[in-house]
Short mmCIF file of C-alpha atoms and ligand atoms in Angstrom, two decimals:
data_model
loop_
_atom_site.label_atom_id
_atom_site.label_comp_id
_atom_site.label_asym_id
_atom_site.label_seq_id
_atom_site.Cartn_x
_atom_site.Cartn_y
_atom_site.Cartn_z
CA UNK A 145 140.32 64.27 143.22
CA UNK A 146 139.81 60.59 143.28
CA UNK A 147 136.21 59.35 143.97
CA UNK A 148 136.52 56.01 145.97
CA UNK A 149 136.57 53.00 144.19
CA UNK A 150 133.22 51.27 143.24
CA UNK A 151 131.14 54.56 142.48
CA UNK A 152 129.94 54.67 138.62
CA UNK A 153 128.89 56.74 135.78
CA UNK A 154 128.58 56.58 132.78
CA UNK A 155 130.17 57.32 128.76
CA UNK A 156 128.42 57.56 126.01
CA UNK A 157 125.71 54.70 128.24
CA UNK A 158 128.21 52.59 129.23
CA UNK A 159 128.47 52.16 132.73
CA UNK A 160 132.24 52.83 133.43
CA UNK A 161 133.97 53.25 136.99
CA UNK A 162 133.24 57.16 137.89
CA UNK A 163 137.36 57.77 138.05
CA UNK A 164 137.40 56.37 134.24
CA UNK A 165 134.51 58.79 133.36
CA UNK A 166 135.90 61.88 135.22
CA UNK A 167 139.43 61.12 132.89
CA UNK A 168 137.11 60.25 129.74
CA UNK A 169 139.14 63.00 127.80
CA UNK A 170 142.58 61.35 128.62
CA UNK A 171 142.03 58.16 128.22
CA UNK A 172 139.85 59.20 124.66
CA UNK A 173 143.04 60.96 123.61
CA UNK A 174 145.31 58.64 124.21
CA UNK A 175 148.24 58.32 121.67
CA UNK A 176 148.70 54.83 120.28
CA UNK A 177 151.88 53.75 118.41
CA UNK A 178 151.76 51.88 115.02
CA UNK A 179 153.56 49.13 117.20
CA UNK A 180 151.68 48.65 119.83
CA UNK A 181 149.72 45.56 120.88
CA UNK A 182 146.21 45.56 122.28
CA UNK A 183 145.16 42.83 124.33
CA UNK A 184 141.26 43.46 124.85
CA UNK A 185 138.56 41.51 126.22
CA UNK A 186 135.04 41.63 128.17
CA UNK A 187 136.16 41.30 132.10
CA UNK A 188 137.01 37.60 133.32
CA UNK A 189 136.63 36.37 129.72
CA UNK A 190 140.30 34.76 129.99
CA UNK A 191 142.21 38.53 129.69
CA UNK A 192 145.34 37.51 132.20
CA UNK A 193 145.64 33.81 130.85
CA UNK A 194 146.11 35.75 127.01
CA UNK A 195 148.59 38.40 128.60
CA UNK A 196 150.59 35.90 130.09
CA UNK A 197 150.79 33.99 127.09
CA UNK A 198 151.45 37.10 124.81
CA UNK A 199 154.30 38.13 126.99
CA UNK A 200 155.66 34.60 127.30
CA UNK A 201 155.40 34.65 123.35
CA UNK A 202 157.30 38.31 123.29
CA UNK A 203 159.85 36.44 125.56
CA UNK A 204 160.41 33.11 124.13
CA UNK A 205 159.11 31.52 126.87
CA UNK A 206 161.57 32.84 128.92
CA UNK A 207 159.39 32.54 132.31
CA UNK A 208 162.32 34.67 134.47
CA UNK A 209 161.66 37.54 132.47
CA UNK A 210 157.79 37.32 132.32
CA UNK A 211 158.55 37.35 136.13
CA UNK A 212 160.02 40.75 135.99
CA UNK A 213 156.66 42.46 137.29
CA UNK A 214 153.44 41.92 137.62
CA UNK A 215 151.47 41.18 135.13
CA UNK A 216 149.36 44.88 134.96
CA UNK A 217 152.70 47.11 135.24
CA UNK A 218 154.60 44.91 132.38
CA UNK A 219 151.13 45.82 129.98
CA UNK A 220 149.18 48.61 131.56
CA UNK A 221 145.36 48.84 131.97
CA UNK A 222 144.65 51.67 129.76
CA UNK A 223 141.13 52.90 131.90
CA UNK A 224 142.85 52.26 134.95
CA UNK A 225 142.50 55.00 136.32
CA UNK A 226 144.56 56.07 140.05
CA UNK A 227 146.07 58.82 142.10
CA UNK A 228 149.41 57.81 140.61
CA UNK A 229 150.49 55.47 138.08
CA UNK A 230 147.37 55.09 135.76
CA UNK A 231 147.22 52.83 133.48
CA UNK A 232 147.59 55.99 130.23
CA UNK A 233 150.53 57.36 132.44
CA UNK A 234 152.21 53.67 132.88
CA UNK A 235 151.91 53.66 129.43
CA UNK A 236 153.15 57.34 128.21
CA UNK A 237 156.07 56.12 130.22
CA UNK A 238 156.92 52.98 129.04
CA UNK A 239 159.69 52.50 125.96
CA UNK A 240 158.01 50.68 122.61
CA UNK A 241 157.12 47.79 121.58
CA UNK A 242 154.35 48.71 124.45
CA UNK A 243 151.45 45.66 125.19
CA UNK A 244 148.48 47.26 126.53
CA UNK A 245 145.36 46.20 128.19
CA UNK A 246 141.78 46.99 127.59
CA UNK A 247 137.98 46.16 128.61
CA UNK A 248 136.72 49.13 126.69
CA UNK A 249 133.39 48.41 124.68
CA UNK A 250 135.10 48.43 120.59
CA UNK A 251 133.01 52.05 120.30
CA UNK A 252 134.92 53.69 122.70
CA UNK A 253 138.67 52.42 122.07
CA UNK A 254 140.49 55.41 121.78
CA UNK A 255 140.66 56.37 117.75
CA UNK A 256 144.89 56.22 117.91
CA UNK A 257 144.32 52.49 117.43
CA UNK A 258 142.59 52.47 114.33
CA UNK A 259 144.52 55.22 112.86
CA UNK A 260 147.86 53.91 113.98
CA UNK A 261 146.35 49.87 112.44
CA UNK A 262 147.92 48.63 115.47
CA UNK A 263 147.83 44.69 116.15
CA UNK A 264 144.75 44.13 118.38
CA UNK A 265 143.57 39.91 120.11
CA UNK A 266 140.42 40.07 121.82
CA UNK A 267 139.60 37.30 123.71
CA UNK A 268 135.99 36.33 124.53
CA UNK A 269 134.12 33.69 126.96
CA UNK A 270 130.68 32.20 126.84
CA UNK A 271 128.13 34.92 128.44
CA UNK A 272 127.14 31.70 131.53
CA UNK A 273 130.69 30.98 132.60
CA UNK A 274 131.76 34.62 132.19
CA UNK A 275 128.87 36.34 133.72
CA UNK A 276 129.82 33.38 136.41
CA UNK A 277 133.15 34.94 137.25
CA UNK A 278 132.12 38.70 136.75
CA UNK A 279 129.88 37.81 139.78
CA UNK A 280 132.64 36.62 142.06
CA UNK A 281 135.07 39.36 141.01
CA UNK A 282 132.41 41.88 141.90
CA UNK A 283 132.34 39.92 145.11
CA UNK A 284 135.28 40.33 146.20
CA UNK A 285 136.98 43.50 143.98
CA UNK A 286 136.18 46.28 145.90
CA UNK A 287 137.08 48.63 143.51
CA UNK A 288 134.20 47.35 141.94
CA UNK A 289 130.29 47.89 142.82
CA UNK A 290 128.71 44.76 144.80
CA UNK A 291 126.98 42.60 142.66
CA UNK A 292 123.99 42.06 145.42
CA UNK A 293 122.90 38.36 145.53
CA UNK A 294 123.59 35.89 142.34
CA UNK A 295 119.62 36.52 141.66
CA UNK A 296 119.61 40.03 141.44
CA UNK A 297 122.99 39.81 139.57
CA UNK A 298 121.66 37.82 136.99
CA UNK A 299 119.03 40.67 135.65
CA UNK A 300 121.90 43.58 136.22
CA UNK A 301 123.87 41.59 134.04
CA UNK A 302 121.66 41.00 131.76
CA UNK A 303 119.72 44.54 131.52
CA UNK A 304 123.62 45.30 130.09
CA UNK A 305 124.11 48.11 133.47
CA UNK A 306 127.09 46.72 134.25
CA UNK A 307 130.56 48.23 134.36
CA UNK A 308 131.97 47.78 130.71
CA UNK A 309 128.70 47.33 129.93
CA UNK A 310 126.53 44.79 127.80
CA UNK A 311 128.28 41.20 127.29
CA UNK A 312 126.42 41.13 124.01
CA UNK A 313 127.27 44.36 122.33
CA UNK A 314 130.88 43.93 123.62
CA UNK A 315 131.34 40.68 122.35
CA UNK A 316 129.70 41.71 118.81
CA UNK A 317 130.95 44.72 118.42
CA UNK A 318 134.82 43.35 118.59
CA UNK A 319 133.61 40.54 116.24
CA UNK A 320 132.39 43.36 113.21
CA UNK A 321 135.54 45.17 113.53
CA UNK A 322 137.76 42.32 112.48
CA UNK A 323 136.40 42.86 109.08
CA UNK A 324 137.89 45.79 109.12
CA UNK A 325 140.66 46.06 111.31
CA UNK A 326 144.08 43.19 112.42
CA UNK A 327 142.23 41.43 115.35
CA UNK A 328 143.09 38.13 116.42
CA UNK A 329 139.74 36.69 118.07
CA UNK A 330 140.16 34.20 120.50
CA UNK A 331 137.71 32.31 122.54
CA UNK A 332 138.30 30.57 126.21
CA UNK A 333 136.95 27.22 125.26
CA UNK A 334 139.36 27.07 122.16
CA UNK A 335 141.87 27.49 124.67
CA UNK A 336 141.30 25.52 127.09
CA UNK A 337 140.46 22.21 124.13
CA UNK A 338 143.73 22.92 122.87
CA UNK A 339 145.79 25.91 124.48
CA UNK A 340 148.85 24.92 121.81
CA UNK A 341 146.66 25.21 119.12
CA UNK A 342 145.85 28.65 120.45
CA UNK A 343 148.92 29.72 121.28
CA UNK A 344 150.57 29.11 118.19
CA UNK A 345 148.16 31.19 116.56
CA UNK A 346 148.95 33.99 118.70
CA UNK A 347 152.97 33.35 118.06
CA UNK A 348 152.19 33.63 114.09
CA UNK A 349 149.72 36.99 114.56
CA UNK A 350 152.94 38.11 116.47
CA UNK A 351 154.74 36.99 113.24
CA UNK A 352 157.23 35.13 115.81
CA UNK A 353 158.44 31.43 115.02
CA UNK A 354 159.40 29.64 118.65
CA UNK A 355 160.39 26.00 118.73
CA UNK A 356 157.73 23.06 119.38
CA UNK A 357 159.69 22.54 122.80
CA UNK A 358 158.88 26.75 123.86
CA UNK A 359 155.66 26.50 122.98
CA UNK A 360 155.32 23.21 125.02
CA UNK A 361 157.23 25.31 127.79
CA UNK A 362 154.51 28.15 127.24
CA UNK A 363 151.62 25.60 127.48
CA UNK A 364 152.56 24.15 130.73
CA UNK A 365 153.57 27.70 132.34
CA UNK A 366 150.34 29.44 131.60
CA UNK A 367 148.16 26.11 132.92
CA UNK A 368 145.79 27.56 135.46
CA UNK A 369 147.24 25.44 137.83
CA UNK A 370 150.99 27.18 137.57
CA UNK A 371 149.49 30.47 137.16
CA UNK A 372 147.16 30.83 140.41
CA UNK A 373 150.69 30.10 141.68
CA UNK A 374 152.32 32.24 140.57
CA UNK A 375 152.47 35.83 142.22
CA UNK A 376 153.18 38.18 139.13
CA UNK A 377 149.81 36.71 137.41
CA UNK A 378 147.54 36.48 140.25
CA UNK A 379 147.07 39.81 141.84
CA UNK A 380 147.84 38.50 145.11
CA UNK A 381 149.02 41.66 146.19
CA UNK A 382 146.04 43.97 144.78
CA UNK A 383 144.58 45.49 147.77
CA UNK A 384 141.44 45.95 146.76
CA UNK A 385 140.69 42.57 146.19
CA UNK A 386 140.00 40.02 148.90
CA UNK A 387 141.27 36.67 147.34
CA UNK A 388 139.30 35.03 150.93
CA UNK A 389 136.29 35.98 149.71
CA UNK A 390 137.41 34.54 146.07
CA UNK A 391 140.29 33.89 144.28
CA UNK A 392 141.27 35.97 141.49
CA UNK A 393 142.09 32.35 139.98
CA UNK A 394 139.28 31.24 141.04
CA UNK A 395 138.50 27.86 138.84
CA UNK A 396 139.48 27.84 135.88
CA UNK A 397 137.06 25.93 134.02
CA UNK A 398 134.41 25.98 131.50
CA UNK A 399 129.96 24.55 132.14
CA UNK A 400 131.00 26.12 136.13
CA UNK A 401 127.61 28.13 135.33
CA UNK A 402 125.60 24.43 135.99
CA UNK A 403 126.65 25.14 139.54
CA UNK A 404 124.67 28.84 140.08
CA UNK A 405 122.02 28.63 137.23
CA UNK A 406 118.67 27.88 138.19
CA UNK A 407 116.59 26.16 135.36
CA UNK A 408 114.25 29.38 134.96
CA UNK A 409 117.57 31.03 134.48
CA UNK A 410 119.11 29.18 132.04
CA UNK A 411 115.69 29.06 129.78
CA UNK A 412 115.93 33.09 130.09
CA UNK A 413 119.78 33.66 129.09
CA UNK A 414 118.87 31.17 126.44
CA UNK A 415 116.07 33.17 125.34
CA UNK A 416 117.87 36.30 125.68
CA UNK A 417 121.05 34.77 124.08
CA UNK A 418 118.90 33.92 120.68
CA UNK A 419 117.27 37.25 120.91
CA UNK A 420 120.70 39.43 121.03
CA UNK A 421 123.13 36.98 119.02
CA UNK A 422 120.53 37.08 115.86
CA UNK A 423 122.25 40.12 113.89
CA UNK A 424 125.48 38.37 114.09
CA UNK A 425 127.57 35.61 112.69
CA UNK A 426 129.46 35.24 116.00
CA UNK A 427 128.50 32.07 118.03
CA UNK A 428 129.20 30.50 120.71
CA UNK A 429 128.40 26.64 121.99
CA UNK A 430 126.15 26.99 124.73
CA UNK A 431 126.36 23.56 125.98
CA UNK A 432 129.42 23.13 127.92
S1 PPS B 501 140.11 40.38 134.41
O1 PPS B 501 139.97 40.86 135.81
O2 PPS B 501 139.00 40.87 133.58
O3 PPS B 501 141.40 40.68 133.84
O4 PPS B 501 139.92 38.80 134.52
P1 PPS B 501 140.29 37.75 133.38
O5 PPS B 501 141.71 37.44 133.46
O6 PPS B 501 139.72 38.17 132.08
O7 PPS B 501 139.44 36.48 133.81
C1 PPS B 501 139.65 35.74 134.97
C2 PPS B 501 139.07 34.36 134.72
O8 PPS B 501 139.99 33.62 133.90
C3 PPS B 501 140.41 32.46 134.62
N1 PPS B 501 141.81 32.16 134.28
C4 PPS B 501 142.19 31.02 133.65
N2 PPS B 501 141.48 29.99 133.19
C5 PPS B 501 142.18 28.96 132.62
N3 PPS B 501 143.52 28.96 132.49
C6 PPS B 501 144.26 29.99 132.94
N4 PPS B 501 145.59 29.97 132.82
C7 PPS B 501 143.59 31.09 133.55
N5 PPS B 501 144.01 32.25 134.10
C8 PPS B 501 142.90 32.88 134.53
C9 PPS B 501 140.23 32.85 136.07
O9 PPS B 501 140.25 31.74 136.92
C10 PPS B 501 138.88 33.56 136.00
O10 PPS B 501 137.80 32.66 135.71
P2 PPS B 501 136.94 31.92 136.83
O11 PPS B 501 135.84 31.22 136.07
O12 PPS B 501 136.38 32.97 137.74
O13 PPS B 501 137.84 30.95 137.51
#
């Protein structure tokens, strides 16, 4: 039976919606196909702008046909887990080349993906802006636990107990595994300096070649601006979430973390930033 939305457990000490845990061995055993292509990510790091622009990419910028459906039944959430039509069942059912979705810490990725080598981009955000957003889709996903006042917030996120768990360890532990394994890494302030720049680098991991003028068409069609318009990319119809209370495309930006942070705040992420990011050659620039 399904547990209602919002309750959590736990896998292997990651804090993980209790409907993912209760279909751990699923989900663990999923079957990945040598061509499949993982799109994974830390929540609100910039996962639906790098869909969108993957599927655009598969399309040739054809935007009709990235309007086919919305944006989580044309690549399903793999831990999505419902009644009907989870996200391992949307897949099973879906003919290949298949784009998938995950949020899954890189420890727990189902094994098929490293055994099959399939093509994986992970996207990441800087821990203010993203912990930022995570705080206003807890808000107002209530599939998701409440997130209690921004202060109280601050220390869940940071004590890791989050669903998905620790930014830090997520972030890292995608970052090792491209020594190893075909990930793309991406970063939200690359793309939003220079989202062609990015973009083209996702068309040649996809080992596509589109013309200057479809990537200019790609650019322009995943701007925030045309995607909080547009209805197959901004959950608009997700009835769990309560886009009055905030927006799934909510700003958009990047430094939006000036706006919640109090001094005493920022001086403790910073400390706790230095502290976690020391065992890793993965950076990020902190002043935005
Ligand atoms: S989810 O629920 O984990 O899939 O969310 P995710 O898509 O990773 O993150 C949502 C945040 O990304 C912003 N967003 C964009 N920013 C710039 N350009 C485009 N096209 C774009 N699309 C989505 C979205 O607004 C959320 O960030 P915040 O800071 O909350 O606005």
């Amino acid at each position: 039976a399904l547990i209602p939305p919002g309750e959590v457990s736990q896998v292997d000490g990651i804090v993980l919606e209790k409907n993912i845990c209760n279909s751990w061995d699923k989900i663990w055993n999923f079957e990945a196909k040598p061509d499949d292509l993982l799109i994974a990510s830390y929540p609100k790091a910039g996962t639906t702008w790098t869909q969108e622009i993957v599927d655009l990419i598969q399309n040739n910028g054809d935007i009709e046909k990235s309007k086919r459906a919305p944006i989580h039944l044309r690549q399903p959430f793999l831990e999505w887990v419902r009644t009907t039509n989870s996200g391992i069942d949307q897949a099973n059912a879906m003919p290949s080349p298949r784009t998938l979705k995950t949020h899954l810490p890189v420890q727990l990725l189902p094994p098929s993906f490293w055994e099959k080598n399939c093509k994986i981009i992970y996207v990441a955000r800087n821990v203010k802006d993203n912990m930022v957003s995570y705080y206003y889709f807890q808000k107002m996903n209530k599939g998701l636990p409440d997130p209690g006042s921004w202060d109280e917030y601050f220390e869940t996120f940071l004590s890791g107990k989050v669903v998905w768990g620790s930014w830090f360890d997520h972030v890292k532990g995608w970052w090792k595994k491209k020594e190893s394994h075909p990930i793309l890494y991406l970063f939200y302030e690359e793309m939003m300096k220079d989202p062609k720049r990015e973009i083209r680098k996702v068309m040649e991991f996809l080992g596509k070649n589109l013309k200057e003028e479809v990537l200019d068409k790609i650019v322009y069609n995943t701007s925030f601006d045309v995607m909080k318009r547009n209805p197959m990319t901004n959950y608009i119809n997700d009835v769990k979430m309560n886009h009055r209370l905030s927006p799934f495309m909510r700003k958009g930006v990047t430094g939006d973390w000036k706006n919640h942070f109090t001094e005493a705040q920022n001086k403790q992420l910073n400390e706790n930033y230095e502290k976690n990011m020391a065992d890793t050659s993965l950076s990020f620039c902190m002043e935005l």
